[in-house]
PDB file of C-alpha atoms in Angstrom:
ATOM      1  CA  UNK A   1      -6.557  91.713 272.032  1.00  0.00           C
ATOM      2  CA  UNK A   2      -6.853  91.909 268.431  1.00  0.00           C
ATOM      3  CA  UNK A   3      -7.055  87.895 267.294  1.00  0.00           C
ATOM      4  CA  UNK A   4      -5.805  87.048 264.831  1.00  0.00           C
ATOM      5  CA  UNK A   5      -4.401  89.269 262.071  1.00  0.00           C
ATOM      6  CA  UNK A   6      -3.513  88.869 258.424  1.00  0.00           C
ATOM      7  CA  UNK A   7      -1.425  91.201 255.930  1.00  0.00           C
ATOM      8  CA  UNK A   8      -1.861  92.304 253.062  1.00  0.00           C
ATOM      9  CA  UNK A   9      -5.346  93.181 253.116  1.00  0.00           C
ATOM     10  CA  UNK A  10      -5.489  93.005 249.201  1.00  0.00           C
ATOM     11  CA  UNK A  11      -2.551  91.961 246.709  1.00  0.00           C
ATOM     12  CA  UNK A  12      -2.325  91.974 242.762  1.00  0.00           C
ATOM     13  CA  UNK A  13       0.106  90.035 241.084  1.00  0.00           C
ATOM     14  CA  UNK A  14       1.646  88.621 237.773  1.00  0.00           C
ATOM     15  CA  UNK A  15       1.966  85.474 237.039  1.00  0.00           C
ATOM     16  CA  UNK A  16       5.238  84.052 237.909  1.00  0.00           C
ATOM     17  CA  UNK A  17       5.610  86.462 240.776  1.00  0.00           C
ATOM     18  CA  UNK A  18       6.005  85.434 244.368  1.00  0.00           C
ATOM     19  CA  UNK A  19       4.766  86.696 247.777  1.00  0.00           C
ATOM     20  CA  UNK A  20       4.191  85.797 251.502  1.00  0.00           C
ATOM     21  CA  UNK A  21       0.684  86.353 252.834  1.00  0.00           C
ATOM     22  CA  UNK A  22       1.182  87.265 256.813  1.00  0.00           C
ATOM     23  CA  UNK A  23      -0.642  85.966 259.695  1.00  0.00           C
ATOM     24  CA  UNK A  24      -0.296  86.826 263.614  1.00  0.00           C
ATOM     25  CA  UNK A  25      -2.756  85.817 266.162  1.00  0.00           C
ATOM     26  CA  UNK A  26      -2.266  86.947 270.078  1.00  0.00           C
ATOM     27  CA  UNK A  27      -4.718  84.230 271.945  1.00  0.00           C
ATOM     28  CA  UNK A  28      -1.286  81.926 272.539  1.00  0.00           C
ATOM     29  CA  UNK A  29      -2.730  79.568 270.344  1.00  0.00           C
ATOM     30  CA  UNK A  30      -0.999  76.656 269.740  1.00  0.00           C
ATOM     31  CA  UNK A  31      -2.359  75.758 266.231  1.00  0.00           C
ATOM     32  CA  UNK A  32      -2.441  77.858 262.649  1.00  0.00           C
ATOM     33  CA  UNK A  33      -3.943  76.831 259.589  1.00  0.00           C
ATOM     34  CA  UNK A  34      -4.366  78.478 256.281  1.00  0.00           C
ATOM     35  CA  UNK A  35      -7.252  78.129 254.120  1.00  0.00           C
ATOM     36  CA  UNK A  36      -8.529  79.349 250.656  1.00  0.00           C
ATOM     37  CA  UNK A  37     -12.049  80.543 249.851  1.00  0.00           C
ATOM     38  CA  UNK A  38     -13.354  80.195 246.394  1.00  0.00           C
ATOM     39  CA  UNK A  39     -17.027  80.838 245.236  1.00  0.00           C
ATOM     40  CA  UNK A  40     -19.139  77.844 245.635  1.00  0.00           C
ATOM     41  CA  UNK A  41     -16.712  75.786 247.096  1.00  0.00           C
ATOM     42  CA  UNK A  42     -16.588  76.747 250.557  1.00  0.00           C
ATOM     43  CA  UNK A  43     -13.147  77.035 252.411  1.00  0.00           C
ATOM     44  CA  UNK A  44     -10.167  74.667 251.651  1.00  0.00           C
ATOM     45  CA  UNK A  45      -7.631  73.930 254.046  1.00  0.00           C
ATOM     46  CA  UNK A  46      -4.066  74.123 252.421  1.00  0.00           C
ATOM     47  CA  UNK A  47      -1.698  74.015 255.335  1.00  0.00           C
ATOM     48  CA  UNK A  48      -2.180  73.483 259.198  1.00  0.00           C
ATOM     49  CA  UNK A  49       0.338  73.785 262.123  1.00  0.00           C
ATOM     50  CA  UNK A  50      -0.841  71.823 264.932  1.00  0.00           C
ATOM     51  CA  UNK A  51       1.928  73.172 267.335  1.00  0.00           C
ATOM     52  CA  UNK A  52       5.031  75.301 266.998  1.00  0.00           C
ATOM     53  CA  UNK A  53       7.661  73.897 265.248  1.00  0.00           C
ATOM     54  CA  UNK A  54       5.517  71.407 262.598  1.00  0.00           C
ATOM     55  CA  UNK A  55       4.024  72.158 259.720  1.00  0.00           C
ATOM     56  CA  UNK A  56       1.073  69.762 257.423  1.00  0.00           C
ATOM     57  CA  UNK A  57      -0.051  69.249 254.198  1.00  0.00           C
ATOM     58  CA  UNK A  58      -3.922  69.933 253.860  1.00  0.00           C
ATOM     59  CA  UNK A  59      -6.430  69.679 251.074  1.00  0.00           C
ATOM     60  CA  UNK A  60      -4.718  71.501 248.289  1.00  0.00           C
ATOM     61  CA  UNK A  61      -1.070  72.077 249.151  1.00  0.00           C
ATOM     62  CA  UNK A  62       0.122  72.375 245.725  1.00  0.00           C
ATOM     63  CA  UNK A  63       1.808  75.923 244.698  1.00  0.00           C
ATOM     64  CA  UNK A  64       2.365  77.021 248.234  1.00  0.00           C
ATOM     65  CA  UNK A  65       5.177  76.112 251.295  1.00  0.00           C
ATOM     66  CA  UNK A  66       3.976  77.666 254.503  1.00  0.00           C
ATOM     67  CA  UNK A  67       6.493  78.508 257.775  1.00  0.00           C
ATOM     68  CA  UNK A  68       5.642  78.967 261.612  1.00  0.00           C
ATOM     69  CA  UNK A  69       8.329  81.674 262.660  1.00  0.00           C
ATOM     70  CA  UNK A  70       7.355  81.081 266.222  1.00  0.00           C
ATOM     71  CA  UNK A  71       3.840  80.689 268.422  1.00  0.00           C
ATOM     72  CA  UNK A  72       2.236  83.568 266.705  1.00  0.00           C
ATOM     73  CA  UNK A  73       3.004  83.728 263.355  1.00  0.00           C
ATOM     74  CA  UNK A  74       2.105  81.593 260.254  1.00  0.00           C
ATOM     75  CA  UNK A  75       3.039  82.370 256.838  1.00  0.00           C
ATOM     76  CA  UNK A  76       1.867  81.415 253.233  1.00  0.00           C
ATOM     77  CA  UNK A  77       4.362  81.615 250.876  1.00  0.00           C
ATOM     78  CA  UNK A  78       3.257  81.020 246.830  1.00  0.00           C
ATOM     79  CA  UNK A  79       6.758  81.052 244.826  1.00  0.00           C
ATOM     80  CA  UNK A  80       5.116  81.325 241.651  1.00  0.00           C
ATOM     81  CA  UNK A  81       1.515  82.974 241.540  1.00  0.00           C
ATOM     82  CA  UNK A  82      -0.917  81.601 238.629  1.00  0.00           C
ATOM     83  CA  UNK A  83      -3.876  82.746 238.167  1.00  0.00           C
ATOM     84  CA  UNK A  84      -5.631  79.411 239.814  1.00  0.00           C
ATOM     85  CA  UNK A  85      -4.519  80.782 243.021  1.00  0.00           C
ATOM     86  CA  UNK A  86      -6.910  83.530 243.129  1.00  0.00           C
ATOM     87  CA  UNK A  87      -8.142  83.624 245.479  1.00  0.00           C
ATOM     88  CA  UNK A  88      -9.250  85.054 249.190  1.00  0.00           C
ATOM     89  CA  UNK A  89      -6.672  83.713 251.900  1.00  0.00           C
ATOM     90  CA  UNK A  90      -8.039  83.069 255.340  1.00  0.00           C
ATOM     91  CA  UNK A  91      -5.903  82.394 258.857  1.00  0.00           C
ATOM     92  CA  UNK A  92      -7.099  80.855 261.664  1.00  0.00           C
ATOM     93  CA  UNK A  93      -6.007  79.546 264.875  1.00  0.00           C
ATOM     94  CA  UNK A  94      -7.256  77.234 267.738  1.00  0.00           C
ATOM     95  CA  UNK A  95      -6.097  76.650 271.162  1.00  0.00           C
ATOM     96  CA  UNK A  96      -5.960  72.819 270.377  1.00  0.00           C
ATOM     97  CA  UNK A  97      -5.174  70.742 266.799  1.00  0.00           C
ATOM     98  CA  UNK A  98      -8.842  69.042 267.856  1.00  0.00           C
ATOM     99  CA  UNK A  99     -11.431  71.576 268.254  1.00  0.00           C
ATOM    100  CA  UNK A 100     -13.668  71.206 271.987  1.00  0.00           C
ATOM    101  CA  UNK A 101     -16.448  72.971 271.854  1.00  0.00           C
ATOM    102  CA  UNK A 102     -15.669  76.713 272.105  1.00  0.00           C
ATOM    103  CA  UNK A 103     -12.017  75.866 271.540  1.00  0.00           C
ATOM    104  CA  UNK A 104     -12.149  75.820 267.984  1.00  0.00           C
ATOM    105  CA  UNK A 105     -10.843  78.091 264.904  1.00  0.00           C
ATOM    106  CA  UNK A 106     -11.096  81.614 265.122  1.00  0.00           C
ATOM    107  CA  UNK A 107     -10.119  83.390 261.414  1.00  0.00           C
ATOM    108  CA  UNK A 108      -8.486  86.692 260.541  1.00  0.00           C
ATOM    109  CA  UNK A 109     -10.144  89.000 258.230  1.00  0.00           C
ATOM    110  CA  UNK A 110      -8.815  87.782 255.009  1.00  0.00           C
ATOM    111  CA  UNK A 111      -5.920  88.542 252.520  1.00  0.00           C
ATOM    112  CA  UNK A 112      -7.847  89.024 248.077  1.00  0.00           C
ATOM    113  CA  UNK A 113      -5.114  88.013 246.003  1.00  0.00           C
ATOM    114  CA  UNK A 114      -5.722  88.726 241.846  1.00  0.00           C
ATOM    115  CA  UNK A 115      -3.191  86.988 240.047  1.00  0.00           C
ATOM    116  CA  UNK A 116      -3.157  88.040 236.620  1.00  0.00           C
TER     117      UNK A 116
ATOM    118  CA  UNK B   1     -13.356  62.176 252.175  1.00  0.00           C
ATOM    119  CA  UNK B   2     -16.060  64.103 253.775  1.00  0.00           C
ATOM    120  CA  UNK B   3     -19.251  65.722 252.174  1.00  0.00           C
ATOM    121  CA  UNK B   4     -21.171  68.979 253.302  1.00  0.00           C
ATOM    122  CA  UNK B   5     -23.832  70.272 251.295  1.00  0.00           C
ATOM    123  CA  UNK B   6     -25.761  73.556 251.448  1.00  0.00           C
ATOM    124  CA  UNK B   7     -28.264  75.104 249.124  1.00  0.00           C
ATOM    125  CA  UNK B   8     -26.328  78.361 248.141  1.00  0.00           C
ATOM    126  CA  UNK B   9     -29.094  81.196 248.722  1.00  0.00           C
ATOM    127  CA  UNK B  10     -31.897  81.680 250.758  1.00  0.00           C
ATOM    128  CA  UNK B  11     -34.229  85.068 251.076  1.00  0.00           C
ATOM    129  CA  UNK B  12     -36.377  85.963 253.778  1.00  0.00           C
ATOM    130  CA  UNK B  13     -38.290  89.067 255.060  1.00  0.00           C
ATOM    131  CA  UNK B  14     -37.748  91.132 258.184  1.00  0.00           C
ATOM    132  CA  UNK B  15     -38.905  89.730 261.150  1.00  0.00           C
ATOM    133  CA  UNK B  16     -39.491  86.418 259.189  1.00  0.00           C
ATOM    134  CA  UNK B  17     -37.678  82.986 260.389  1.00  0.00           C
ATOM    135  CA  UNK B  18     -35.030  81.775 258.484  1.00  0.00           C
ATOM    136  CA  UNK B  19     -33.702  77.955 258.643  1.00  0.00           C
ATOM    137  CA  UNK B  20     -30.315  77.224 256.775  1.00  0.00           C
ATOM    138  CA  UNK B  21     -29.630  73.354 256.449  1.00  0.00           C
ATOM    139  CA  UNK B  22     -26.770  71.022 255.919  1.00  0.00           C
ATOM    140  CA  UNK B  23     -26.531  67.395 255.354  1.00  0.00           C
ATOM    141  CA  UNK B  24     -23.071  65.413 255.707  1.00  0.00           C
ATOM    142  CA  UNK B  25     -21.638  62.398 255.480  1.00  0.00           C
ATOM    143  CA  UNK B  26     -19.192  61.411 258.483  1.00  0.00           C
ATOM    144  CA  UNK B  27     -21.168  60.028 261.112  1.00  0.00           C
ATOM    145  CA  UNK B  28     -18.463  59.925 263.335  1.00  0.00           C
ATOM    146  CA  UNK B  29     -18.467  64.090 263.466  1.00  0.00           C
ATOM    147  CA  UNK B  30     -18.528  65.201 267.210  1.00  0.00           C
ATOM    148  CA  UNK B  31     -19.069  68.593 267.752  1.00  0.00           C
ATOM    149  CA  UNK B  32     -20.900  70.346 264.127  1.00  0.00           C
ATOM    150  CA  UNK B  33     -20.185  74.438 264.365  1.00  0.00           C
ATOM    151  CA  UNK B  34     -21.918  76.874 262.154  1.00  0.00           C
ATOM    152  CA  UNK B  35     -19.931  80.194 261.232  1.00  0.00           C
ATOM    153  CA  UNK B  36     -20.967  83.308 259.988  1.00  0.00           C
ATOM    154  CA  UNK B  37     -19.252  85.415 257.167  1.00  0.00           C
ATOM    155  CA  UNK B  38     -19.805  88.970 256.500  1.00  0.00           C
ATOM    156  CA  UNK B  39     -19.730  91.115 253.286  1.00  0.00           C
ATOM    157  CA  UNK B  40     -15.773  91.362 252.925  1.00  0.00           C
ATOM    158  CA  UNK B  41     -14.868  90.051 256.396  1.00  0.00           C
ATOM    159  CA  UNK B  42     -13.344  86.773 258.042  1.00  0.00           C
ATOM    160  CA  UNK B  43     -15.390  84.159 259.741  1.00  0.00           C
ATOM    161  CA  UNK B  44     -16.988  84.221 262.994  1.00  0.00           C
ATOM    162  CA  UNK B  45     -18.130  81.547 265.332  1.00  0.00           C
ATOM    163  CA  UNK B  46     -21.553  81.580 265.620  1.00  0.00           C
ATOM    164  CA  UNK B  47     -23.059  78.200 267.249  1.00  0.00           C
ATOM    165  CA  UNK B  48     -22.067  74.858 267.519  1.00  0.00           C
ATOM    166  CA  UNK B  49     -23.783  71.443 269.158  1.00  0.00           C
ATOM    167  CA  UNK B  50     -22.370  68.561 270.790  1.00  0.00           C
ATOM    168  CA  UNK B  51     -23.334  65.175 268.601  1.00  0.00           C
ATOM    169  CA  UNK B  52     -24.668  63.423 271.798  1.00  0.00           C
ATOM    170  CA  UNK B  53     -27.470  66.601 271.702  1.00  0.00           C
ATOM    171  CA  UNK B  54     -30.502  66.773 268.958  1.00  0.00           C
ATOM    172  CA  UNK B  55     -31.262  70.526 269.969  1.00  0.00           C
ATOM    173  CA  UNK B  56     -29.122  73.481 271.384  1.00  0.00           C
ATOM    174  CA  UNK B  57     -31.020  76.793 271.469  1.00  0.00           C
ATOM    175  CA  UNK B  58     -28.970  80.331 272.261  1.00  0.00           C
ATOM    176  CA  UNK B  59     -31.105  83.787 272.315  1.00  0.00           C
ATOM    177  CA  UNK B  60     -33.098  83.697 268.710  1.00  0.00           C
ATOM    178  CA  UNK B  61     -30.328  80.620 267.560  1.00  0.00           C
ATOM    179  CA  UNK B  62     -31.772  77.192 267.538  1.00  0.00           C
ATOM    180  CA  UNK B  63     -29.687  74.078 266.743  1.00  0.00           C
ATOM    181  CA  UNK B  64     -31.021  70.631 265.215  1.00  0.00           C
ATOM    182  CA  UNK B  65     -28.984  67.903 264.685  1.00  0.00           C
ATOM    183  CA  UNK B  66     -30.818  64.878 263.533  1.00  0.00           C
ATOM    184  CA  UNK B  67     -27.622  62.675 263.774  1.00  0.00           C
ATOM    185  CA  UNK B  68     -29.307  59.122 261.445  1.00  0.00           C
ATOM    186  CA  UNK B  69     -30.161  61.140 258.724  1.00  0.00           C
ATOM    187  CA  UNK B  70     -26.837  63.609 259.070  1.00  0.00           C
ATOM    188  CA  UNK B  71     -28.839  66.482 258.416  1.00  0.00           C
ATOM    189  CA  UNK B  72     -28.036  69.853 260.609  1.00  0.00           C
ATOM    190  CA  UNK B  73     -29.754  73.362 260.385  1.00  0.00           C
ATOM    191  CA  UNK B  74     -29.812  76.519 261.965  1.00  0.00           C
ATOM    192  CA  UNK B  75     -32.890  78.348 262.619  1.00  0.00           C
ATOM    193  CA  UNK B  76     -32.715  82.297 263.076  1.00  0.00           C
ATOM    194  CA  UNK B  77     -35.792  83.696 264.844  1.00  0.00           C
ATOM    195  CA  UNK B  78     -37.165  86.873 263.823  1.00  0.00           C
ATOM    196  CA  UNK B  79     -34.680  87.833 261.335  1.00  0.00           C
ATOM    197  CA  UNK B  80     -33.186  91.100 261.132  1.00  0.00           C
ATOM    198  CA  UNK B  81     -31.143  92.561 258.219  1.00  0.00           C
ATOM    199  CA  UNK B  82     -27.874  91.995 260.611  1.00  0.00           C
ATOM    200  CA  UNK B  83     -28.135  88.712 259.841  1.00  0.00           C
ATOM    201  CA  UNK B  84     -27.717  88.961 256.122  1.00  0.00           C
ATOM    202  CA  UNK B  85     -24.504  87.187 255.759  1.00  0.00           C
ATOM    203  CA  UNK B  86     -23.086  84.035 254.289  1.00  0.00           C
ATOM    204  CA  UNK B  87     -23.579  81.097 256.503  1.00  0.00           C
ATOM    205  CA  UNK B  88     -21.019  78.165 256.675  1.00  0.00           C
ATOM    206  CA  UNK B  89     -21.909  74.282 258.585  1.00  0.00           C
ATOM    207  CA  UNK B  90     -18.735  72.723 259.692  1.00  0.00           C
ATOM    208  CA  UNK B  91     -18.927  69.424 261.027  1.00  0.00           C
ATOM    209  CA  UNK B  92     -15.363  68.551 262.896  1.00  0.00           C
ATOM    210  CA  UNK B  93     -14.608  65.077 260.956  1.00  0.00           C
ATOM    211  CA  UNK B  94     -11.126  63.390 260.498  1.00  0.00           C
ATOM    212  CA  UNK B  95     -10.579  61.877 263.729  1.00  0.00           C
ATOM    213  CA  UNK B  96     -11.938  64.526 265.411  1.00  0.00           C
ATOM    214  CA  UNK B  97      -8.891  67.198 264.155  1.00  0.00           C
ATOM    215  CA  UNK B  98     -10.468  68.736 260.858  1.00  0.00           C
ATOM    216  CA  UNK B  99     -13.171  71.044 260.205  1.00  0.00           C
ATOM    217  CA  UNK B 100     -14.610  70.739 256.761  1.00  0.00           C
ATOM    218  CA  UNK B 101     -16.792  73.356 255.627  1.00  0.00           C
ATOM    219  CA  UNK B 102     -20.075  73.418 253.408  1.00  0.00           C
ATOM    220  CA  UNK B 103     -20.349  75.947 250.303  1.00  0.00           C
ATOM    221  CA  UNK B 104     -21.783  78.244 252.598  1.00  0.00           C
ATOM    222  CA  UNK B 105     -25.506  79.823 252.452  1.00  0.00           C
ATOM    223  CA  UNK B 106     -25.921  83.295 251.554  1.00  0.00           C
ATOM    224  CA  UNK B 107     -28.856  84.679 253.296  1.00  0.00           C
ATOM    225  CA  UNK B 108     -30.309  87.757 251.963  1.00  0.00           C
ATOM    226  CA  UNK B 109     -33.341  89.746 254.654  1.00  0.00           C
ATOM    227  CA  UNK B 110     -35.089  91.876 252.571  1.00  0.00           C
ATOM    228  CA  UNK B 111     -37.221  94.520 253.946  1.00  0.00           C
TER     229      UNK B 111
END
C-alpha cells in the first residue's frame, strides 16, 4: 500500500516550458487535491477533485489546468512555467470531499519545481 | 476568507516540552488537525480534535482547543530530536470541505 505517490521527484525548467506533475494514490479515495508550498506561507490549495469525473478551482488556480484520468490519478498541468510557480507541489487525497475525523487528507511526498 | 497564524520557529532542548500554538478565525471550524512535515518529505497526520472537545491527549500529544478565543496548540511531552520537524494547524473551515493551513512552525530540539 504505498499512498499516495507523486512524480517527478524534482523538475527544472525554463520559462515558457510546460510539464505535468503526476499523482497516484491506492486508498480508493474518492477526492484529489493539489496544493503548493511556499516559505512562510503555508500550503495553498490550487485545484481539488471532490469525486471522479469533476474538477475545482482552489485558492490560486491561475497558470495551471489539472485532469482526473480516473479514481487514482490527478494531474497538474502548468502550460507555461514562470518563475512564480516555484515552487514544491504537494498531492493529497481523502476518502470524503469533507474531512471526518481520521478521514481526512493524506499527502504524497512532494514534486521541487525551479523554474528559471 | 479564513486566517491561521503561527509563530514560525520555536527551539527547545531534549527532553524539554514543547507547545506550538495557532489562533484562527472561523468559528464555525469542526474538526482542527495538526500535521507534521519532515526535512524534504510530504505531510503527515499527526493529531486532530473534535470542536465540541477542549482537550484530546494521545501518548506524549496533548490537544487544547480553547474554542472563544480560537486559539489551538499542541503540546509535545518530553521532546526528542524525532520531533524536529515543521509543524502545520489546519482547522477544516468552508462549510466543513476545506482545510486551510497555518505557515507552519519549525521546531528545532537541540541537544
Amino acid at each position: 500500500n504505498a499512498g499516495v505517490t507523486q512524480t517527478p521527484k524534482f523538475q527544472v525548467l525554463k520559462t515558457g516550458q510546460s510539464m505535468t506533475l503526476q499523482c497516484a494514490q491506492d486508498m480508493n479515495h474518492n477526492s484529489m487535491y493539489w496544493y503548493r508550498q511556499d516559505p512562510g506561507m503555508g500550503l495553498r490549495l490550487i485545484y481539488y477533485s471532490a469525486s471522479e469525473g469533476t474538477t475545482d478551482k482552489g485558492e490560486v488556480p491561475n497558470g495551471y489546468n489539472v485532469s482526473r484520468l480516473n479514481k487514482r490519478e490527478f494531474s497538474l498541468r502548468l502550460e507555461s512555467a514562470a518563475p512564480s510557480q516555484t515552487s514544491v507541489y504537494f498531492c493529497a487525497s481523502s476518502l470524503y470531499a469533507q474531512p471526518t475525523g481520521r478521514e481526512t487528507q493524506y499527502f504524497g511526498p512532494g514534486t521541487r519545481l525551479l523554474v528559471l | 476568507g479564513e486566517d491561521v497564524e503561527q509563530s514560525l520557529f520555536l527551539s527547545v532542548r531534549e527532553g524539554d516540552s514543547s507547545v506550538i500554538n495557532c489562533t484562527y478565525t472561523d468559528s464555525s471550524s469542526t474538526y482542527l488537525y495538526w500535521y507534521k512535515q519532515e526535512p524534504g518529505a510530504g505531510l503527515q497526520l499527526l493529531t486532530y480534535i473534535f470542536s465540541n472537545m477542549d482537550m484530546k491527549q494521545d501518548q506524549r500529544l496533548t490537544v487544547l482547543l480553547n474554542k472563544k478565543d480560537k486559539h489551538l496548540s499542541l503540546r509535545i511531552a518530553d521532546t526528542q530530536t524525532g520531533d524536529s520537524a515543521i509543524y502545520f494547524c489546519a482547522p477544516l473551515t468552508g462549510g466543513g470541505n476545506k482545510l486551510t493551513f497555518g505557515t507552519g512552525t519549525q521546531l528545532k530540539v537541540e541537544l
